[in-house]
Amino acid sequence: YDTRNSYVLKNINFELKKPDKILLYGETGAGKSTFVEILLGLLKPTKGRVEVENHDINLNFKEWTKNIGYIPQKVTLIDGSLLSNIAFGIEKENINKKLLDEAIGLAELDKFIKKLPDGLETNVGEFGSKLSGGQIQRIGIARAIYRNPEILILDEATNALDEDTEQKVISNLLTKFKDKIMI
């Protein structure tokens, strides 16, 4: 950051290959979120670069992001249906029902949705105002799963879930992404 005289991350060099699973941990300010933002291509490194198959991700950012599923700590929802929030940006007629059902199940949303009178057409309210924090997080998880990415990045993505649901979701993700990269 411009306000610092020293780098939080220095001389980082590593390689990820399928089916690697890595866990970033450290105290506040250690650079975990900065690392993820650089990996996502949201921040450009001051020195060096992030490469995938010898190509700088910042030179083909749009293609790079197609491979990433990112679940942030704070999921942002649009004022629309559950369906439009899970299959975000996909026209209704182009939604893959099989992927949708899988994403809903793996995010442990199926029982919740079945209880709703309008099911997937239920409006979530502005920023998910009609939902709990855990329901919002599970929608974010389903959204990432629906995209079927090659790399799944979770940033404290289960912190609003109860312990039992968290264990189920993590187990589901590890099974679904057993042949892919998870961070």
JSON list of C-alpha atoms in Angstrom, two decimals:
[
{"chain": "A", "resi": 1, "resn": "TYR", "atom": "CA", "xyz": [0.00, 0.00, 0.00]},
{"chain": "A", "resi": 2, "resn": "ASP", "atom": "CA", "xyz": [1.14, 3.54, -0.68]},
{"chain": "A", "resi": 3, "resn": "THR", "atom": "CA", "xyz": [0.98, 4.38, 3.04]},
{"chain": "A", "resi": 4, "resn": "ARG", "atom": "CA", "xyz": [3.49, 1.66, 3.98]},
{"chain": "A", "resi": 5, "resn": "ASN", "atom": "CA", "xyz": [7.24, 1.75, 3.67]},
{"chain": "A", "resi": 6, "resn": "SER", "atom": "CA", "xyz": [7.58, -2.02, 3.52]},
{"chain": "A", "resi": 7, "resn": "TYR", "atom": "CA", "xyz": [5.76, -4.76, 1.65]},
{"chain": "A", "resi": 8, "resn": "VAL", "atom": "CA", "xyz": [3.34, -7.10, 3.38]},
{"chain": "A", "resi": 9, "resn": "LEU", "atom": "CA", "xyz": [4.14, -9.78, 0.80]},
{"chain": "A", "resi": 10, "resn": "LYS", "atom": "CA", "xyz": [7.67, -10.16, -0.54]},
{"chain": "A", "resi": 11, "resn": "ASN", "atom": "CA", "xyz": [9.32, -12.68, -2.82]},
{"chain": "A", "resi": 12, "resn": "ILE", "atom": "CA", "xyz": [6.26, -14.89, -3.09]},
{"chain": "A", "resi": 13, "resn": "ASN", "atom": "CA", "xyz": [6.86, -17.68, -5.57]},
{"chain": "A", "resi": 14, "resn": "PHE", "atom": "CA", "xyz": [4.82, -20.86, -5.75]},
{"chain": "A", "resi": 15, "resn": "GLU", "atom": "CA", "xyz": [3.05, -23.13, -8.13]},
{"chain": "A", "resi": 16, "resn": "LEU", "atom": "CA", "xyz": [-0.45, -24.56, -7.91]},
{"chain": "A", "resi": 17, "resn": "LYS", "atom": "CA", "xyz": [-1.49, -27.66, -9.79]},
{"chain": "A", "resi": 18, "resn": "LYS", "atom": "CA", "xyz": [-4.72, -29.60, -9.82]},
{"chain": "A", "resi": 19, "resn": "PRO", "atom": "CA", "xyz": [-5.87, -30.95, -7.33]},
{"chain": "A", "resi": 20, "resn": "ASP", "atom": "CA", "xyz": [-3.96, -28.72, -4.85]},
{"chain": "A", "resi": 21, "resn": "LYS", "atom": "CA", "xyz": [-5.79, -27.45, -1.77]},
{"chain": "A", "resi": 22, "resn": "ILE", "atom": "CA", "xyz": [-4.10, -24.68, 0.19]},
{"chain": "A", "resi": 23, "resn": "LEU", "atom": "CA", "xyz": [-5.04, -22.88, 3.37]},
{"chain": "A", "resi": 24, "resn": "LEU", "atom": "CA", "xyz": [-3.91, -19.32, 4.03]},
{"chain": "A", "resi": 25, "resn": "TYR", "atom": "CA", "xyz": [-3.70, -18.39, 7.64]},
{"chain": "A", "resi": 26, "resn": "GLY", "atom": "CA", "xyz": [-2.13, -15.65, 9.69]},
{"chain": "A", "resi": 27, "resn": "GLU", "atom": "CA", "xyz": [-2.96, -12.78, 11.93]},
{"chain": "A", "resi": 28, "resn": "THR", "atom": "CA", "xyz": [-4.76, -9.66, 10.83]},
{"chain": "A", "resi": 29, "resn": "GLY", "atom": "CA", "xyz": [-2.60, -7.62, 8.47]},
{"chain": "A", "resi": 30, "resn": "ALA", "atom": "CA", "xyz": [-0.47, -10.59, 7.41]},
{"chain": "A", "resi": 31, "resn": "GLY", "atom": "CA", "xyz": [-1.51, -10.17, 3.76]},
{"chain": "A", "resi": 32, "resn": "LYS", "atom": "CA", "xyz": [-4.07, -12.97, 3.27]},
{"chain": "A", "resi": 33, "resn": "SER", "atom": "CA", "xyz": [-6.70, -10.79, 1.60]},
{"chain": "A", "resi": 34, "resn": "THR", "atom": "CA", "xyz": [-4.05, -8.90, -0.37]},
{"chain": "A", "resi": 35, "resn": "PHE", "atom": "CA", "xyz": [-2.68, -12.21, -1.64]},
{"chain": "A", "resi": 36, "resn": "VAL", "atom": "CA", "xyz": [-6.18, -13.32, -2.74]},
{"chain": "A", "resi": 37, "resn": "GLU", "atom": "CA", "xyz": [-6.87, -9.97, -4.43]},
{"chain": "A", "resi": 38, "resn": "ILE", "atom": "CA", "xyz": [-3.59, -10.24, -6.35]},
{"chain": "A", "resi": 39, "resn": "LEU", "atom": "CA", "xyz": [-4.37, -13.83, -7.33]},
{"chain": "A", "resi": 40, "resn": "LEU", "atom": "CA", "xyz": [-7.84, -12.79, -8.49]},
{"chain": "A", "resi": 41, "resn": "GLY", "atom": "CA", "xyz": [-6.30, -10.00, -10.55]},
{"chain": "A", "resi": 42, "resn": "LEU", "atom": "CA", "xyz": [-8.12, -7.28, -8.61]},
{"chain": "A", "resi": 43, "resn": "LEU", "atom": "CA", "xyz": [-4.80, -5.86, -7.42]},
{"chain": "A", "resi": 44, "resn": "LYS", "atom": "CA", "xyz": [-1.69, -5.75, -9.54]},
{"chain": "A", "resi": 45, "resn": "PRO", "atom": "CA", "xyz": [1.54, -6.68, -7.80]},
{"chain": "A", "resi": 46, "resn": "THR", "atom": "CA", "xyz": [4.00, -3.83, -7.35]},
{"chain": "A", "resi": 47, "resn": "LYS", "atom": "CA", "xyz": [6.73, -6.13, -8.64]},
{"chain": "A", "resi": 48, "resn": "GLY", "atom": "CA", "xyz": [6.48, -9.38, -10.53]},
{"chain": "A", "resi": 49, "resn": "ARG", "atom": "CA", "xyz": [3.35, -10.95, -11.93]},
{"chain": "A", "resi": 50, "resn": "VAL", "atom": "CA", "xyz": [0.82, -13.73, -11.59]},
{"chain": "A", "resi": 51, "resn": "GLU", "atom": "CA", "xyz": [1.05, -16.27, -14.38]},
{"chain": "A", "resi": 52, "resn": "VAL", "atom": "CA", "xyz": [-1.11, -19.14, -15.49]},
{"chain": "A", "resi": 53, "resn": "GLU", "atom": "CA", "xyz": [0.57, -21.47, -17.96]},
{"chain": "A", "resi": 54, "resn": "ASN", "atom": "CA", "xyz": [3.26, -18.82, -18.57]},
{"chain": "A", "resi": 55, "resn": "HIS", "atom": "CA", "xyz": [0.70, -16.08, -19.34]},
{"chain": "A", "resi": 56, "resn": "ASP", "atom": "CA", "xyz": [0.29, -12.96, -17.19]},
{"chain": "A", "resi": 57, "resn": "ILE", "atom": "CA", "xyz": [-3.31, -12.98, -15.90]},
{"chain": "A", "resi": 58, "resn": "ASN", "atom": "CA", "xyz": [-3.54, -9.19, -16.23]},
{"chain": "A", "resi": 59, "resn": "LEU", "atom": "CA", "xyz": [-3.00, -9.43, -19.98]},
{"chain": "A", "resi": 60, "resn": "ASN", "atom": "CA", "xyz": [-6.08, -11.62, -20.38]},
{"chain": "A", "resi": 61, "resn": "PHE", "atom": "CA", "xyz": [-8.11, -10.76, -17.29]},
{"chain": "A", "resi": 62, "resn": "LYS", "atom": "CA", "xyz": [-11.51, -11.68, -18.72]},
{"chain": "A", "resi": 63, "resn": "GLU", "atom": "CA", "xyz": [-10.41, -15.23, -19.62]},
{"chain": "A", "resi": 64, "resn": "TRP", "atom": "CA", "xyz": [-8.71, -15.65, -16.24]},
{"chain": "A", "resi": 65, "resn": "THR", "atom": "CA", "xyz": [-11.83, -14.71, -14.30]},
{"chain": "A", "resi": 66, "resn": "LYS", "atom": "CA", "xyz": [-13.87, -17.37, -16.14]},
{"chain": "A", "resi": 67, "resn": "ASN", "atom": "CA", "xyz": [-11.74, -19.99, -14.35]},
{"chain": "A", "resi": 68, "resn": "ILE", "atom": "CA", "xyz": [-12.24, -18.58, -10.85]},
{"chain": "A", "resi": 69, "resn": "GLY", "atom": "CA", "xyz": [-15.02, -19.12, -8.37]},
{"chain": "A", "resi": 70, "resn": "TYR", "atom": "CA", "xyz": [-14.70, -16.60, -5.55]},
{"chain": "A", "resi": 71, "resn": "ILE", "atom": "CA", "xyz": [-16.73, -16.64, -2.35]},
{"chain": "A", "resi": 72, "resn": "PRO", "atom": "CA", "xyz": [-16.04, -13.51, -0.31]},
{"chain": "A", "resi": 73, "resn": "GLN", "atom": "CA", "xyz": [-16.64, -12.98, 3.40]},
{"chain": "A", "resi": 74, "resn": "LYS", "atom": "CA", "xyz": [-19.48, -10.63, 2.56]},
{"chain": "A", "resi": 75, "resn": "VAL", "atom": "CA", "xyz": [-21.58, -11.86, -0.36]},
{"chain": "A", "resi": 76, "resn": "THR", "atom": "CA", "xyz": [-23.40, -9.17, -2.33]},
{"chain": "A", "resi": 77, "resn": "LEU", "atom": "CA", "xyz": [-26.89, -9.98, -3.56]},
{"chain": "A", "resi": 78, "resn": "ILE", "atom": "CA", "xyz": [-29.07, -8.12, -6.02]},
{"chain": "A", "resi": 79, "resn": "ASP", "atom": "CA", "xyz": [-32.69, -7.28, -5.31]},
{"chain": "A", "resi": 80, "resn": "GLY", "atom": "CA", "xyz": [-34.14, -10.19, -7.23]},
{"chain": "A", "resi": 81, "resn": "SER", "atom": "CA", "xyz": [-34.99, -13.85, -6.99]},
{"chain": "A", "resi": 82, "resn": "LEU", "atom": "CA", "xyz": [-32.91, -16.59, -5.44]},
{"chain": "A", "resi": 83, "resn": "LEU", "atom": "CA", "xyz": [-32.54, -17.97, -8.96]},
{"chain": "A", "resi": 84, "resn": "SER", "atom": "CA", "xyz": [-31.14, -14.73, -10.39]},
{"chain": "A", "resi": 85, "resn": "ASN", "atom": "CA", "xyz": [-28.70, -14.47, -7.49]},
{"chain": "A", "resi": 86, "resn": "ILE", "atom": "CA", "xyz": [-27.38, -18.02, -7.87]},
{"chain": "A", "resi": 87, "resn": "ALA", "atom": "CA", "xyz": [-27.22, -18.04, -11.69]},
{"chain": "A", "resi": 88, "resn": "PHE", "atom": "CA", "xyz": [-26.00, -14.45, -11.60]},
{"chain": "A", "resi": 89, "resn": "GLY", "atom": "CA", "xyz": [-25.75, -12.85, -15.03]},
{"chain": "A", "resi": 90, "resn": "ILE", "atom": "CA", "xyz": [-27.28, -15.82, -16.88]},
{"chain": "A", "resi": 91, "resn": "GLU", "atom": "CA", "xyz": [-30.52, -15.33, -18.80]},
{"chain": "A", "resi": 92, "resn": "LYS", "atom": "CA", "xyz": [-33.28, -17.51, -17.37]},
{"chain": "A", "resi": 93, "resn": "GLU", "atom": "CA", "xyz": [-33.65, -19.56, -20.57]},
{"chain": "A", "resi": 94, "resn": "ASN", "atom": "CA", "xyz": [-29.91, -20.32, -20.57]},
{"chain": "A", "resi": 95, "resn": "ILE", "atom": "CA", "xyz": [-29.70, -21.60, -16.99]},
{"chain": "A", "resi": 96, "resn": "ASN", "atom": "CA", "xyz": [-28.31, -25.13, -16.71]},
{"chain": "A", "resi": 97, "resn": "LYS", "atom": "CA", "xyz": [-30.82, -26.92, -14.45]},
{"chain": "A", "resi": 98, "resn": "LYS", "atom": "CA", "xyz": [-28.42, -29.77, -13.63]},
{"chain": "A", "resi": 99, "resn": "LEU", "atom": "CA", "xyz": [-25.67, -27.36, -12.51]},
{"chain": "A", "resi": 100, "resn": "LEU", "atom": "CA", "xyz": [-28.23, -25.28, -10.63]},
{"chain": "A", "resi": 101, "resn": "ASP", "atom": "CA", "xyz": [-29.61, -28.26, -8.70]},
{"chain": "A", "resi": 102, "resn": "GLU", "atom": "CA", "xyz": [-26.08, -29.45, -7.87]},
{"chain": "A", "resi": 103, "resn": "ALA", "atom": "CA", "xyz": [-25.03, -26.00, -6.65]},
{"chain": "A", "resi": 104, "resn": "ILE", "atom": "CA", "xyz": [-28.14, -25.70, -4.46]},
{"chain": "A", "resi": 105, "resn": "GLY", "atom": "CA", "xyz": [-27.57, -29.13, -2.93]},
{"chain": "A", "resi": 106, "resn": "LEU", "atom": "CA", "xyz": [-23.85, -28.65, -2.29]},
{"chain": "A", "resi": 107, "resn": "ALA", "atom": "CA", "xyz": [-24.50, -25.26, -0.65]},
{"chain": "A", "resi": 108, "resn": "GLU", "atom": "CA", "xyz": [-27.08, -26.94, 1.61]},
{"chain": "A", "resi": 109, "resn": "LEU", "atom": "CA", "xyz": [-29.84, -24.65, 0.31]},
{"chain": "A", "resi": 110, "resn": "ASP", "atom": "CA", "xyz": [-32.27, -27.30, -0.96]},
{"chain": "A", "resi": 111, "resn": "LYS", "atom": "CA", "xyz": [-34.28, -27.74, 2.26]},
{"chain": "A", "resi": 112, "resn": "PHE", "atom": "CA", "xyz": [-34.52, -23.97, 2.75]},
{"chain": "A", "resi": 113, "resn": "ILE", "atom": "CA", "xyz": [-35.74, -23.40, -0.83]},
{"chain": "A", "resi": 114, "resn": "LYS", "atom": "CA", "xyz": [-38.32, -26.22, -0.64]},
{"chain": "A", "resi": 115, "resn": "LYS", "atom": "CA", "xyz": [-39.94, -24.49, 2.36]},
{"chain": "A", "resi": 116, "resn": "LEU", "atom": "CA", "xyz": [-40.47, -21.24, 0.45]},
{"chain": "A", "resi": 117, "resn": "PRO", "atom": "CA", "xyz": [-43.87, -20.79, -1.23]},
{"chain": "A", "resi": 118, "resn": "ASP", "atom": "CA", "xyz": [-42.22, -19.26, -4.30]},
{"chain": "A", "resi": 119, "resn": "GLY", "atom": "CA", "xyz": [-39.14, -21.50, -4.23]},
{"chain": "A", "resi": 120, "resn": "LEU", "atom": "CA", "xyz": [-36.35, -20.19, -6.42]},
{"chain": "A", "resi": 121, "resn": "GLU", "atom": "CA", "xyz": [-38.54, -17.26, -7.48]},
{"chain": "A", "resi": 122, "resn": "THR", "atom": "CA", "xyz": [-38.54, -15.89, -3.92]},
{"chain": "A", "resi": 123, "resn": "ASN", "atom": "CA", "xyz": [-37.29, -12.31, -3.81]},
{"chain": "A", "resi": 124, "resn": "VAL", "atom": "CA", "xyz": [-34.30, -11.88, -1.49]},
{"chain": "A", "resi": 125, "resn": "GLY", "atom": "CA", "xyz": [-34.75, -8.14, -0.97]},
{"chain": "A", "resi": 126, "resn": "GLU", "atom": "CA", "xyz": [-32.19, -5.41, -1.38]},
{"chain": "A", "resi": 127, "resn": "PHE", "atom": "CA", "xyz": [-28.75, -6.86, -0.52]},
{"chain": "A", "resi": 128, "resn": "GLY", "atom": "CA", "xyz": [-30.53, -9.97, 0.80]},
{"chain": "A", "resi": 129, "resn": "SER", "atom": "CA", "xyz": [-32.48, -8.04, 3.43]},
{"chain": "A", "resi": 130, "resn": "LYS", "atom": "CA", "xyz": [-35.09, -10.82, 3.67]},
{"chain": "A", "resi": 131, "resn": "LEU", "atom": "CA", "xyz": [-32.48, -13.48, 4.49]},
{"chain": "A", "resi": 132, "resn": "SER", "atom": "CA", "xyz": [-30.15, -14.44, 7.33]},
{"chain": "A", "resi": 133, "resn": "GLY", "atom": "CA", "xyz": [-26.38, -14.04, 7.06]},
{"chain": "A", "resi": 134, "resn": "GLY", "atom": "CA", "xyz": [-25.95, -17.79, 6.68]},
{"chain": "A", "resi": 135, "resn": "GLN", "atom": "CA", "xyz": [-28.53, -17.98, 3.89]},
{"chain": "A", "resi": 136, "resn": "ILE", "atom": "CA", "xyz": [-26.77, -15.14, 2.05]},
{"chain": "A", "resi": 137, "resn": "GLN", "atom": "CA", "xyz": [-23.41, -16.91, 2.39]},
{"chain": "A", "resi": 138, "resn": "ARG", "atom": "CA", "xyz": [-24.85, -20.17, 1.07]},
{"chain": "A", "resi": 139, "resn": "ILE", "atom": "CA", "xyz": [-26.28, -18.32, -1.94]},
{"chain": "A", "resi": 140, "resn": "GLY", "atom": "CA", "xyz": [-22.78, -16.96, -2.60]},
{"chain": "A", "resi": 141, "resn": "ILE", "atom": "CA", "xyz": [-21.39, -20.49, -2.31]},
{"chain": "A", "resi": 142, "resn": "ALA", "atom": "CA", "xyz": [-24.06, -21.83, -4.71]},
{"chain": "A", "resi": 143, "resn": "ARG", "atom": "CA", "xyz": [-23.25, -18.98, -7.14]},
{"chain": "A", "resi": 144, "resn": "ALA", "atom": "CA", "xyz": [-19.57, -19.96, -7.19]},
{"chain": "A", "resi": 145, "resn": "ILE", "atom": "CA", "xyz": [-20.36, -23.68, -7.57]},
{"chain": "A", "resi": 146, "resn": "TYR", "atom": "CA", "xyz": [-22.83, -22.97, -10.39]},
{"chain": "A", "resi": 147, "resn": "ARG", "atom": "CA", "xyz": [-20.01, -21.41, -12.43]},
{"chain": "A", "resi": 148, "resn": "ASN", "atom": "CA", "xyz": [-18.13, -24.75, -12.15]},
{"chain": "A", "resi": 149, "resn": "PRO", "atom": "CA", "xyz": [-14.72, -23.03, -11.91]},
{"chain": "A", "resi": 150, "resn": "GLU", "atom": "CA", "xyz": [-11.29, -24.63, -12.15]},
{"chain": "A", "resi": 151, "resn": "ILE", "atom": "CA", "xyz": [-10.14, -22.74, -9.05]},
{"chain": "A", "resi": 152, "resn": "LEU", "atom": "CA", "xyz": [-12.34, -22.07, -6.03]},
{"chain": "A", "resi": 153, "resn": "ILE", "atom": "CA", "xyz": [-11.27, -19.34, -3.60]},
{"chain": "A", "resi": 154, "resn": "LEU", "atom": "CA", "xyz": [-13.05, -19.03, -0.27]},
{"chain": "A", "resi": 155, "resn": "ASP", "atom": "CA", "xyz": [-12.41, -15.98, 1.90]},
{"chain": "A", "resi": 156, "resn": "GLU", "atom": "CA", "xyz": [-13.92, -16.91, 5.28]},
{"chain": "A", "resi": 157, "resn": "ALA", "atom": "CA", "xyz": [-16.90, -17.97, 3.19]},
{"chain": "A", "resi": 158, "resn": "THR", "atom": "CA", "xyz": [-18.54, -20.04, 5.93]},
{"chain": "A", "resi": 159, "resn": "ASN", "atom": "CA", "xyz": [-18.12, -17.72, 8.92]},
{"chain": "A", "resi": 160, "resn": "ALA", "atom": "CA", "xyz": [-21.89, -17.01, 9.17]},
{"chain": "A", "resi": 161, "resn": "LEU", "atom": "CA", "xyz": [-22.86, -20.69, 9.14]},
{"chain": "A", "resi": 162, "resn": "ASP", "atom": "CA", "xyz": [-23.55, -22.85, 12.15]},
{"chain": "A", "resi": 163, "resn": "GLU", "atom": "CA", "xyz": [-20.92, -25.52, 12.79]},
{"chain": "A", "resi": 164, "resn": "ASP", "atom": "CA", "xyz": [-22.97, -28.43, 11.42]},
{"chain": "A", "resi": 165, "resn": "THR", "atom": "CA", "xyz": [-23.89, -26.65, 8.17]},
{"chain": "A", "resi": 166, "resn": "GLU", "atom": "CA", "xyz": [-20.32, -25.40, 7.79]},
{"chain": "A", "resi": 167, "resn": "GLN", "atom": "CA", "xyz": [-18.96, -28.96, 8.06]},
{"chain": "A", "resi": 168, "resn": "LYS", "atom": "CA", "xyz": [-21.47, -30.22, 5.48]},
{"chain": "A", "resi": 169, "resn": "VAL", "atom": "CA", "xyz": [-20.73, -27.41, 3.03]},
{"chain": "A", "resi": 170, "resn": "ILE", "atom": "CA", "xyz": [-16.94, -27.81, 3.36]},
{"chain": "A", "resi": 171, "resn": "SER", "atom": "CA", "xyz": [-17.24, -31.58, 2.91]},
{"chain": "A", "resi": 172, "resn": "ASN", "atom": "CA", "xyz": [-19.44, -31.02, -0.16]},
{"chain": "A", "resi": 173, "resn": "LEU", "atom": "CA", "xyz": [-16.94, -28.57, -1.64]},
{"chain": "A", "resi": 174, "resn": "LEU", "atom": "CA", "xyz": [-13.98, -30.87, -1.04]},
{"chain": "A", "resi": 175, "resn": "THR", "atom": "CA", "xyz": [-15.86, -33.67, -2.80]},
{"chain": "A", "resi": 176, "resn": "LYS", "atom": "CA", "xyz": [-17.06, -31.53, -5.72]},
{"chain": "A", "resi": 177, "resn": "PHE", "atom": "CA", "xyz": [-13.68, -29.88, -6.23]},
{"chain": "A", "resi": 178, "resn": "LYS", "atom": "CA", "xyz": [-11.53, -32.95, -5.47]},
{"chain": "A", "resi": 179, "resn": "ASP", "atom": "CA", "xyz": [-9.87, -32.66, -8.90]},
{"chain": "A", "resi": 180, "resn": "LYS", "atom": "CA", "xyz": [-9.60, -28.87, -8.88]},
{"chain": "A", "resi": 181, "resn": "ILE", "atom": "CA", "xyz": [-7.69, -26.21, -6.97]},
{"chain": "A", "resi": 182, "resn": "MET", "atom": "CA", "xyz": [-9.15, -24.78, -3.77]},
{"chain": "A", "resi": 183, "resn": "ILE", "atom": "CA", "xyz": [-7.74, -21.92, -1.73]}
]
